[in-house]
Short mmCIF file of C-alpha atoms in Angstrom, two decimals:
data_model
loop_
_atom_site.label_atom_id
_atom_site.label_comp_id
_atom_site.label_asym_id
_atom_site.label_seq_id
_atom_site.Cartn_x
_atom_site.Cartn_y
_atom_site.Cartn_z
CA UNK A 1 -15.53 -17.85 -8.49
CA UNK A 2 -17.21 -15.82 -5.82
CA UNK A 3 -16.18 -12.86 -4.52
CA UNK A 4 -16.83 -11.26 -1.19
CA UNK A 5 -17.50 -7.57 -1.25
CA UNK A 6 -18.12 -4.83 1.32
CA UNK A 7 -20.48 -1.63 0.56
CA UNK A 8 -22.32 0.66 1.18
CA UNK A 9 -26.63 0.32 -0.26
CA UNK A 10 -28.82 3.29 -1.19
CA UNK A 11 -30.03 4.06 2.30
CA UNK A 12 -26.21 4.36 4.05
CA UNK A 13 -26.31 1.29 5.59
CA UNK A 14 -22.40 -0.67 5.80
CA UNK A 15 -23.22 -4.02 3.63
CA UNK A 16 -21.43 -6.97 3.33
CA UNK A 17 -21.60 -10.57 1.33
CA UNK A 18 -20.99 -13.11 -1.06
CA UNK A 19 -21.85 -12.40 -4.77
CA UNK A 20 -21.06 -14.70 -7.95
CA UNK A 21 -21.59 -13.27 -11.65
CA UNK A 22 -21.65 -14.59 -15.02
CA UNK A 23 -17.50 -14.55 -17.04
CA UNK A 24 -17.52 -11.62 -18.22
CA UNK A 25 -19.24 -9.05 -16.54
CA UNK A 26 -17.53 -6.81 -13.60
CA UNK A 27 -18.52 -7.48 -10.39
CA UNK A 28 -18.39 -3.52 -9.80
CA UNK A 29 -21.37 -2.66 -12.04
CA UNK A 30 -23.16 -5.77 -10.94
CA UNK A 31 -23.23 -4.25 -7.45
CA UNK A 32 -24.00 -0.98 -8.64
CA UNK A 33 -27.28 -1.77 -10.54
CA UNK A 34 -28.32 -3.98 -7.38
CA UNK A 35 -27.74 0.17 -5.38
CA UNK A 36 -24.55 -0.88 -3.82
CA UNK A 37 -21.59 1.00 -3.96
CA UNK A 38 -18.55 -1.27 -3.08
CA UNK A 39 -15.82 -0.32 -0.81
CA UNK A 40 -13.96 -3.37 -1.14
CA UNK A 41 -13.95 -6.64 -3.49
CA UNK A 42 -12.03 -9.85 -3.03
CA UNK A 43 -11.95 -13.08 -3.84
CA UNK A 44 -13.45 -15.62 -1.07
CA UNK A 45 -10.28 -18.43 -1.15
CA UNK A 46 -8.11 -15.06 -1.13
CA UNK A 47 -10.07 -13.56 2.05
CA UNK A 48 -10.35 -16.42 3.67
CA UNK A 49 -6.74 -17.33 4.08
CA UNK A 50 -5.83 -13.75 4.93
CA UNK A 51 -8.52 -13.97 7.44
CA UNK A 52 -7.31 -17.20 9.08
CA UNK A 53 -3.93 -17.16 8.93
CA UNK A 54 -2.36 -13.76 7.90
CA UNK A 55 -4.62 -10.88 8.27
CA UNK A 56 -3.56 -8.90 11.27
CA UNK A 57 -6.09 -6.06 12.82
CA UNK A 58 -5.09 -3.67 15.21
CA UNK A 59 -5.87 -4.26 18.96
CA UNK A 60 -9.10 -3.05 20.42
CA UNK A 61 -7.00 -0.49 22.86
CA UNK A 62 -4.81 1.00 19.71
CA UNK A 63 -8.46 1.72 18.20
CA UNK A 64 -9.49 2.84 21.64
CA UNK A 65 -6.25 4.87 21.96
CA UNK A 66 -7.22 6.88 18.02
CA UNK A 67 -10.72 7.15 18.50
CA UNK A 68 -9.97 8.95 22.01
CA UNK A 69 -6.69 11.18 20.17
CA UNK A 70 -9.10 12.51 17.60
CA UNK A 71 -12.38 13.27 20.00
CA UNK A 72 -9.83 15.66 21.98
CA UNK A 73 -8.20 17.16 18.73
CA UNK A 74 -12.19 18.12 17.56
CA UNK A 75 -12.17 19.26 21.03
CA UNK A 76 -8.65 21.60 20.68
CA UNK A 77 -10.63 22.37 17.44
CA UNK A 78 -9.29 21.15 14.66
CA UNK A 79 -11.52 20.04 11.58
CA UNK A 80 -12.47 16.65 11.12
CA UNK A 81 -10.28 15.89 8.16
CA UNK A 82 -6.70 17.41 9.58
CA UNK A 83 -7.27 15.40 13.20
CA UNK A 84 -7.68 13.05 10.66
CA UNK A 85 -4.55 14.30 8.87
CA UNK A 86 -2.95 14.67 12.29
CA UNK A 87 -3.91 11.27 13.94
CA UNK A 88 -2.44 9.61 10.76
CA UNK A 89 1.28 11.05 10.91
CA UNK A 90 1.27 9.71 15.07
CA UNK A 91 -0.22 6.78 14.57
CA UNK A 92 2.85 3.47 14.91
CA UNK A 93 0.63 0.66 13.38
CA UNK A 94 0.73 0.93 9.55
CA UNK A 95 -2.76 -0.47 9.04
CA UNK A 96 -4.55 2.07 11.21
CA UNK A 97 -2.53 4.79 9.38
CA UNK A 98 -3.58 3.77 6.85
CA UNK A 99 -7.18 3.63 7.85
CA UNK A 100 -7.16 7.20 9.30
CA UNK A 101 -5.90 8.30 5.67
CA UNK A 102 -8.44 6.52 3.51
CA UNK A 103 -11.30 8.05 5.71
CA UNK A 104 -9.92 11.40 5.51
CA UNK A 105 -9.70 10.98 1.61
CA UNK A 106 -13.57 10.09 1.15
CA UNK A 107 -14.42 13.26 3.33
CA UNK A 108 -12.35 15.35 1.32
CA UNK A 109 -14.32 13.42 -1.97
CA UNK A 110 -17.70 14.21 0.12
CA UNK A 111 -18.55 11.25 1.40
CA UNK A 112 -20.75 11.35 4.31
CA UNK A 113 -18.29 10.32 7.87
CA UNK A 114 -19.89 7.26 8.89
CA UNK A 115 -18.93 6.17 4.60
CA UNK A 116 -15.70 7.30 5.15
CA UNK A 117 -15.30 5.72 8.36
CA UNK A 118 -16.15 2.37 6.78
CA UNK A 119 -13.50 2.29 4.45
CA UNK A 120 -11.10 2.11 7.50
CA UNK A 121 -12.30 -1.19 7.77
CA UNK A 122 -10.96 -1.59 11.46
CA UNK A 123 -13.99 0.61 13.11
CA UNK A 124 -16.76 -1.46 14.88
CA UNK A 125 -20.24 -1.46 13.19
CA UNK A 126 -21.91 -0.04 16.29
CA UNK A 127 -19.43 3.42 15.84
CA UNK A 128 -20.35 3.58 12.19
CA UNK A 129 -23.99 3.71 13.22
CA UNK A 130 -23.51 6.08 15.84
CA UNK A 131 -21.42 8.40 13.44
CA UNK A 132 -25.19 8.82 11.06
CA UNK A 133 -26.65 10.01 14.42
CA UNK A 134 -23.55 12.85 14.57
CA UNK A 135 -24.24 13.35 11.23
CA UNK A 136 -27.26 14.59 12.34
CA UNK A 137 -26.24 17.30 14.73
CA UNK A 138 -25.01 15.38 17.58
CA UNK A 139 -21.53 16.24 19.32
CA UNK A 140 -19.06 14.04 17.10
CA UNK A 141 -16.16 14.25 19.53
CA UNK A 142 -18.47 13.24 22.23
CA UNK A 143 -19.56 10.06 20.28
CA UNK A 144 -15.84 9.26 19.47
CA UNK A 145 -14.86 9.70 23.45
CA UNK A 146 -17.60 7.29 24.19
CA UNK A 147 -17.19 4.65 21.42
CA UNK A 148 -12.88 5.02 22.54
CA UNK A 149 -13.88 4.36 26.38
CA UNK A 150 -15.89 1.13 25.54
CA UNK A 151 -13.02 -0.18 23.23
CA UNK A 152 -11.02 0.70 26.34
CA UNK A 153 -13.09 -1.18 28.84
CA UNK A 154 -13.46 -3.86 26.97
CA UNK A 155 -9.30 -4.31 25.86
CA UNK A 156 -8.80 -3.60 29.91
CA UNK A 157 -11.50 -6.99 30.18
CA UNK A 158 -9.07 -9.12 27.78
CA UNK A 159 -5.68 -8.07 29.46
CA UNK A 160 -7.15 -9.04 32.63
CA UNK A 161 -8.28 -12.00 32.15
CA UNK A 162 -5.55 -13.11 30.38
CA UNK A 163 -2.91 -12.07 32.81
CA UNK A 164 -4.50 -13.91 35.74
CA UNK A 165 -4.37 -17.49 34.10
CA UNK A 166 -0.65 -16.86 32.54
CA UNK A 167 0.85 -18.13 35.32
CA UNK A 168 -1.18 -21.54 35.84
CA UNK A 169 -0.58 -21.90 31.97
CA UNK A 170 3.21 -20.83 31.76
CA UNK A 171 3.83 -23.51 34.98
CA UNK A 172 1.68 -25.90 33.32
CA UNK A 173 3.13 -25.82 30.00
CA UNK A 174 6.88 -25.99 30.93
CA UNK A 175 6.26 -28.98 33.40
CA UNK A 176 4.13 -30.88 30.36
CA UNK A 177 7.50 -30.27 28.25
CA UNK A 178 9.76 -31.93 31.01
CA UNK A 179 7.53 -34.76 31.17
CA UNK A 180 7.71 -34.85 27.69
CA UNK A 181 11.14 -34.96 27.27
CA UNK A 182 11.69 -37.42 29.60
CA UNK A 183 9.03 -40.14 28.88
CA UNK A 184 9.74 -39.41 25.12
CA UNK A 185 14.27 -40.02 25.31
CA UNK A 186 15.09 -40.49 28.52
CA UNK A 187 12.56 -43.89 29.72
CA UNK A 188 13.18 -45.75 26.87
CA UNK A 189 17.20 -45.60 26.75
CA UNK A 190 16.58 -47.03 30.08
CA UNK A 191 13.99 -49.06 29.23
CA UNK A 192 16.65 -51.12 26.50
CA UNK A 193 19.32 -51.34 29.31
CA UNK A 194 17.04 -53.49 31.82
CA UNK A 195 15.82 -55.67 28.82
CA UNK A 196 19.18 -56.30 27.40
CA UNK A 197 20.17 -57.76 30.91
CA UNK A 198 17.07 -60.43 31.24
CA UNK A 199 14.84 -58.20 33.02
CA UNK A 200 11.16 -57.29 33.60
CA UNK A 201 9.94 -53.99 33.12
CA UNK A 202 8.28 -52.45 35.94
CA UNK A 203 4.32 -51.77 35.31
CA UNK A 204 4.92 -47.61 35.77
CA UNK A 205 7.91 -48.04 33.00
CA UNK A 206 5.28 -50.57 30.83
CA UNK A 207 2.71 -47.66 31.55
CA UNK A 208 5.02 -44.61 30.06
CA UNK A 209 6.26 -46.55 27.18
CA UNK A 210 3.09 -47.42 26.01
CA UNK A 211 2.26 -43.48 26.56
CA UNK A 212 5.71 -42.54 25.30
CA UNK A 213 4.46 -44.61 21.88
CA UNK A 214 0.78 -43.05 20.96
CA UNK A 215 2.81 -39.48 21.92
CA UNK A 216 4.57 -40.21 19.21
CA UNK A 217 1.39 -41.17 17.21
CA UNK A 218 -0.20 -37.81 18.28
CA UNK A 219 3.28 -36.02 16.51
CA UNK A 220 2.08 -37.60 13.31
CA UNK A 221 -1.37 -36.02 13.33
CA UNK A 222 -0.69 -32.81 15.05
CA UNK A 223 -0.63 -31.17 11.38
CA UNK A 224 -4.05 -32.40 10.88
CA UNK A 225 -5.20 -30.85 14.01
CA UNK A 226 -3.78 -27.81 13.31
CA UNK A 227 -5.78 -27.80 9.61
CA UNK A 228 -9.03 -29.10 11.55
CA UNK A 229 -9.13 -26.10 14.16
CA UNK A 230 -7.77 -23.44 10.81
CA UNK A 231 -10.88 -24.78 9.22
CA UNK A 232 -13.19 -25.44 12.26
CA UNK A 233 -15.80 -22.51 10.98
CA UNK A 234 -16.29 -24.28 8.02
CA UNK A 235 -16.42 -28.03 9.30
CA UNK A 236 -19.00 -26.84 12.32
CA UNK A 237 -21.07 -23.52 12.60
CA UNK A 238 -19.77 -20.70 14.56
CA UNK A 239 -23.51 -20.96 16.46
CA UNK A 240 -23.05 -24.37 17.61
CA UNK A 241 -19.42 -24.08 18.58
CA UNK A 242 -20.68 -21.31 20.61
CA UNK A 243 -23.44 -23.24 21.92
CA UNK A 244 -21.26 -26.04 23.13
CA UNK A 245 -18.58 -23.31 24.49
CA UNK A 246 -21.31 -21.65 26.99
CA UNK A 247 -21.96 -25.21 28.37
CA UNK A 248 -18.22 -25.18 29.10
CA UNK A 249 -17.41 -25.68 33.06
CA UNK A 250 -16.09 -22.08 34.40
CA UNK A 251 -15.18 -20.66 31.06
CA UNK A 252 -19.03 -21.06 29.68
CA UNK A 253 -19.94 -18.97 32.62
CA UNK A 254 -17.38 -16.35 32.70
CA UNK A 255 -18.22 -16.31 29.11
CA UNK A 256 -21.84 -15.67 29.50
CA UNK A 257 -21.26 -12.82 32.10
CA UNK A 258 -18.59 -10.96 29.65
CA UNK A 259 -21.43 -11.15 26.68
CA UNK A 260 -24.20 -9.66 29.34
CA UNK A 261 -21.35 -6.86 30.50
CA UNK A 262 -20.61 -6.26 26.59
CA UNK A 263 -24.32 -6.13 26.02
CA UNK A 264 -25.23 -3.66 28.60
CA UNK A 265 -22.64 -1.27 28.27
CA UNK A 266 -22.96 -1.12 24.41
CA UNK A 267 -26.79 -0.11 24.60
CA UNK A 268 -25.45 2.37 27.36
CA UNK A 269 -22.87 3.77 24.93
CA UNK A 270 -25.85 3.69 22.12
CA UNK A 271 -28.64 5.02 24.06
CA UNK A 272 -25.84 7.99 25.45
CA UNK A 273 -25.29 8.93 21.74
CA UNK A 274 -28.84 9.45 21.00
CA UNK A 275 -29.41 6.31 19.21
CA UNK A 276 -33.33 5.79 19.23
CA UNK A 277 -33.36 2.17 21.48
CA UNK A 278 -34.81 0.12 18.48
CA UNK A 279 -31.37 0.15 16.71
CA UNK A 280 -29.75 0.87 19.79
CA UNK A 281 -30.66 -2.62 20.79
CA UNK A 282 -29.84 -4.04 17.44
CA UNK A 283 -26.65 -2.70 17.42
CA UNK A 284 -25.37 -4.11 20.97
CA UNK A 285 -26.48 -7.61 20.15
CA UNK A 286 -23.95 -6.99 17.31
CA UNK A 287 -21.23 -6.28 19.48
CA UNK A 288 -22.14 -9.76 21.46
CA UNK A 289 -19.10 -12.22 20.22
CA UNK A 290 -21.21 -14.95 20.89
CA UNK A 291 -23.17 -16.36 17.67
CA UNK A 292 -25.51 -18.62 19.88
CA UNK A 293 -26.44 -15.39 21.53
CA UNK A 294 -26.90 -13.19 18.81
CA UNK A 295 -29.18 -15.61 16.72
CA UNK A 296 -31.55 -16.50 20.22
CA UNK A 297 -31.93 -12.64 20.17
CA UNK A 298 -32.48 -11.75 16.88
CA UNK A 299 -35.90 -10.83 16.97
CA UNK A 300 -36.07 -8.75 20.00
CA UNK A 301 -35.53 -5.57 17.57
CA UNK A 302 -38.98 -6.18 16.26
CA UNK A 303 -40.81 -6.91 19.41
CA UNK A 304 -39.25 -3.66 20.86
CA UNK A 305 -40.72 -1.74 17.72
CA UNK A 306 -43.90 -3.41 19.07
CA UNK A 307 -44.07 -1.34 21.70
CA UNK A 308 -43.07 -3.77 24.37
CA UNK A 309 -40.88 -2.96 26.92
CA UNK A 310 -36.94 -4.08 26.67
CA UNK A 311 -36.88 -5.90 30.11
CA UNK A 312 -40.04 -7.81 29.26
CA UNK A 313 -38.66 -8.73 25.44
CA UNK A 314 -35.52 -10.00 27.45
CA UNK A 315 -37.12 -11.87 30.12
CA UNK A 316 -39.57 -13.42 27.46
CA UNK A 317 -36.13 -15.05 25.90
CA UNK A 318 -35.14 -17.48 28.86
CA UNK A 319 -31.65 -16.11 27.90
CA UNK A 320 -30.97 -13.52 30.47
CA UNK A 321 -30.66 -13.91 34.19
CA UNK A 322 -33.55 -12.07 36.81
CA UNK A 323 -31.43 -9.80 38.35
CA UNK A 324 -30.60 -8.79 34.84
CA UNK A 325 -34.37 -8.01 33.62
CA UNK A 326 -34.99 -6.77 37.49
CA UNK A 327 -32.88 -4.11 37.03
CA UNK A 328 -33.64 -2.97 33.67
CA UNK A 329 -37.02 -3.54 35.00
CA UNK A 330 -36.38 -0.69 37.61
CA UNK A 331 -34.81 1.71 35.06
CA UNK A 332 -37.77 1.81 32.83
CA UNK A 333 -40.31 2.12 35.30
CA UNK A 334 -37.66 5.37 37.08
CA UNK A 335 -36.63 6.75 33.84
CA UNK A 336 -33.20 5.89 34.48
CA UNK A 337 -32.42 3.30 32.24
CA UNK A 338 -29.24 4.37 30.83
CA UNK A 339 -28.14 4.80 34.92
CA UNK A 340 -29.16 0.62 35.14
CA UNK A 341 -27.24 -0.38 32.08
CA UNK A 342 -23.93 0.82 33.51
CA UNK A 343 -24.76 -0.47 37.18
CA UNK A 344 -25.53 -3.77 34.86
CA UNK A 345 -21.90 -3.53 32.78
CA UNK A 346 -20.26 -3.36 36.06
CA UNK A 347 -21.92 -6.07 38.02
CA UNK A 348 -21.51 -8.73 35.24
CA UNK A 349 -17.83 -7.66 34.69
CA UNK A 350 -17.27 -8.27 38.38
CA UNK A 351 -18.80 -11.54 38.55
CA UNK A 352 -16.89 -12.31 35.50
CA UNK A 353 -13.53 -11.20 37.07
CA UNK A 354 -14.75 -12.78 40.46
CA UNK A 355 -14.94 -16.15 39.29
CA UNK A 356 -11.91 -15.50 37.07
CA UNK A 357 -10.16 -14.89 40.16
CA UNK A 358 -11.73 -17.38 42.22
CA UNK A 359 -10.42 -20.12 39.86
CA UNK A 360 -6.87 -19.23 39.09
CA UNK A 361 -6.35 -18.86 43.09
CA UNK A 362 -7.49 -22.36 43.04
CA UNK A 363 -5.79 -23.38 39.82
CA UNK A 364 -2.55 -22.44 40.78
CA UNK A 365 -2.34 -25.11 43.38
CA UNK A 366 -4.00 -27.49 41.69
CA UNK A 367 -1.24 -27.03 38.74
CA UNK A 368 1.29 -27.57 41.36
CA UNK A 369 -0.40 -30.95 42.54
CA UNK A 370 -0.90 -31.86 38.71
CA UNK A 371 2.82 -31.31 38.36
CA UNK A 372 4.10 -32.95 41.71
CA UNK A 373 2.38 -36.22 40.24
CA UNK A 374 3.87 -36.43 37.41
CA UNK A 375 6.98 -35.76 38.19
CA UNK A 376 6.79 -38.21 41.12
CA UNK A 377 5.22 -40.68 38.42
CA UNK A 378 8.52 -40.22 35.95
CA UNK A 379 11.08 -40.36 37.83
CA UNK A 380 9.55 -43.56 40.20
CA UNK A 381 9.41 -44.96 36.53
CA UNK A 382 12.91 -44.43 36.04
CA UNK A 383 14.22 -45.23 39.53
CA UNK A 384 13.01 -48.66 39.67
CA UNK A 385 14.59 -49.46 36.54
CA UNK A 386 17.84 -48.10 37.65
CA UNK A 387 17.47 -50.18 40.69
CA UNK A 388 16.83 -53.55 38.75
CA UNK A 389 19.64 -52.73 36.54
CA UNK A 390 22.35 -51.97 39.84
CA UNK A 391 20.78 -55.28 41.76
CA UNK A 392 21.31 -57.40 38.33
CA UNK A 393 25.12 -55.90 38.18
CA UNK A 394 25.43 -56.89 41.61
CA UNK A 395 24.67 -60.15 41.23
#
């Protein structure tokens, strides 16, 4: 069986992958003769299944929240292993205490911090990275206050955008669930009344019962759906879901503008930390959710180490809007760049929350409409037959 293991290699770096060896020998020493020391081994039906279904991270703001607690108890001055220490006792969520604990054990065993770090296993890649740079003189409580703010921002993004379309979705929901009930027991009881007396069904009624009956079709293979989107990653790619996703009406765009924010104002963060901009830029295409994204820009690392500028690479990619490589354009040429990749964060953020906005003030009328129809469609569905049924009782 294969395992899945997590490491770090000779030169630092935070490694992870799939290996498979012969019965018998221990996947351990296999990955230390290959110069990989392993943090963490597992096997890949067991991670997967914790990672689907059971596997629970901490939030982005509780990391936020810890990585901001310890840069002010360096600051107080405190060593790095008792705000470690200290951070651990405070902390609620039993995972990150956990995490602070293990890291301060592999700096007490001398392990080098951006090591130790990794063995939290709930710390971004792109802190880890700028943790070596620390470890080579840079002001570490200055690097954790930065990496804590972008968690921050980007937590702040999330709760935003998903308390603006709660509302549309709660209404939404609970008038789908009336429907529901009524087209699924309340038509049909009615529905056997007017047939038992002679009579024709009225076309609405016809129209609901024959909805009311591949409903109850969909109930049957709502389990399968549920297994198809659990195993969606492995029956299609995570790039061409992605793909397809940006194409999206309204969410592919707001998308697109929250990966360009997330872009920009992780190569801020890097390129504040000192973070030469070669793995600067590698590192915030990291931090891009979007796998489409992340492959179409894989190689503009290399053509930076060129020599080429970064707005030129980016522009040459078809990926990134003008006013985007315009104004990284106009940082590079004023020596300002770091001063255009915040300007660029928050103007792609705002057009993101702008449309955001935009939408749900349009959506929740639009639900309201939705839900006036079909309530308007039940209950004429139910009124006629009540009608035919009083006229036949009349007669």
């Amino acid at each position: 069986m294969k395992k899945i293991y997590k490491g770090i290699d000779q030169f630092g770096n935070l490694r992870t992958g799939k290996v498979e060896v012969p019965e018998g020998v221990s996947v351990y020493e296999f990955l230390l003769s290959q110069g990989i020391r392993p943090i963490k081994i597992e096997d890949e039906s067991e991670s997967f299944w914790k990672k689907e279904l059971f596997k629970r991270k901490p939030s982005q703001e509780d990391v936020a929240f810890v990585l901001t607690q310890l840069s002010l108890l360096l600051s107080s001055g405190l060593s790095l292993t008792k705000a470690l220490e200290v951070a651990g006792e405070q902390a609620e969520d039993r995972r990150i205490r956990q995490a602070l604990l293990s890291t301060k054990e592999a700096i007490e065993k001398g392990e080098s911090i951006h090591q130790a770090f990794g063995r939290g296993e709930i710390f971004p890649e792109f802190l880890l990275e700028m943790l070596r740079t620390a470890e080579r003189g840079e002001n570490l409580e200055r690097v954790l206050e930065i990496a804590g703010e972008f968690l921050r921002r980007m937590s702040e993004i999330r709760a935003k955008v998903f308390s603006s379309l709660t509302y549309p979705a709660f209404v939404i929901l609970f008038s789908f669930l009336s429907v529901l009930v009524v087209v699924k027991w309340v038509i049909p009881k009615v529905a056997s009344v007017l047939l038992s007396l002679g009579k024709d069904l009225p076309l609405i009624t016809k129209v609901l019962l024959l909805f009311s009956k591949l409903l109850g079709y969909a109930l049957y293979l709502l389990p399968l759906l549920i297994l198809l989107l659990t195993l969606r990653r492995r029956l299609i790619s995570k790039e061409n879901l992605d793909k397809y996703f940006l194409k999206l009406p309204i969410f592919g765009k707001v998308s697109f503008y929250f990966q360009l924010s997330r872009f920009a104002g992780s190569l801020y963060m890097a390129l504040s930390s000192g973070i030469p901009i070669v793995r600067a830029v590698s590192l915030s295409i990291g931090t891009m959710t979007n796998e489409h994204l992340r492959k179409r820009l894989r190689d503009v690392p290399e053509e930076l180490s060129k020599g080429r500028s970064l707005s030129e690479v980016l522009g040459d990619t078809g990926m990134f809007p003008p006013l985007f490589v315009s104004l990284l354009a106009t940082g590079e040429k004023s020596g300002e760049l770091e001063k255009s990749l915040d300007l660029l964060e928050r103007v792609y953020d705002q057009q993101a929350m702008r449309k955001i906005n935009l939408w749900v003030r349009l959506a929740e009328p639009l639900a309201m409409l939705v839900v006036g129809i079909l309530i308007a469609f039940v209950v004429l569905s139910v009124i006629l037959p009540i009608s035919e049924i009083s006229g036949g009782v009349r007669r």
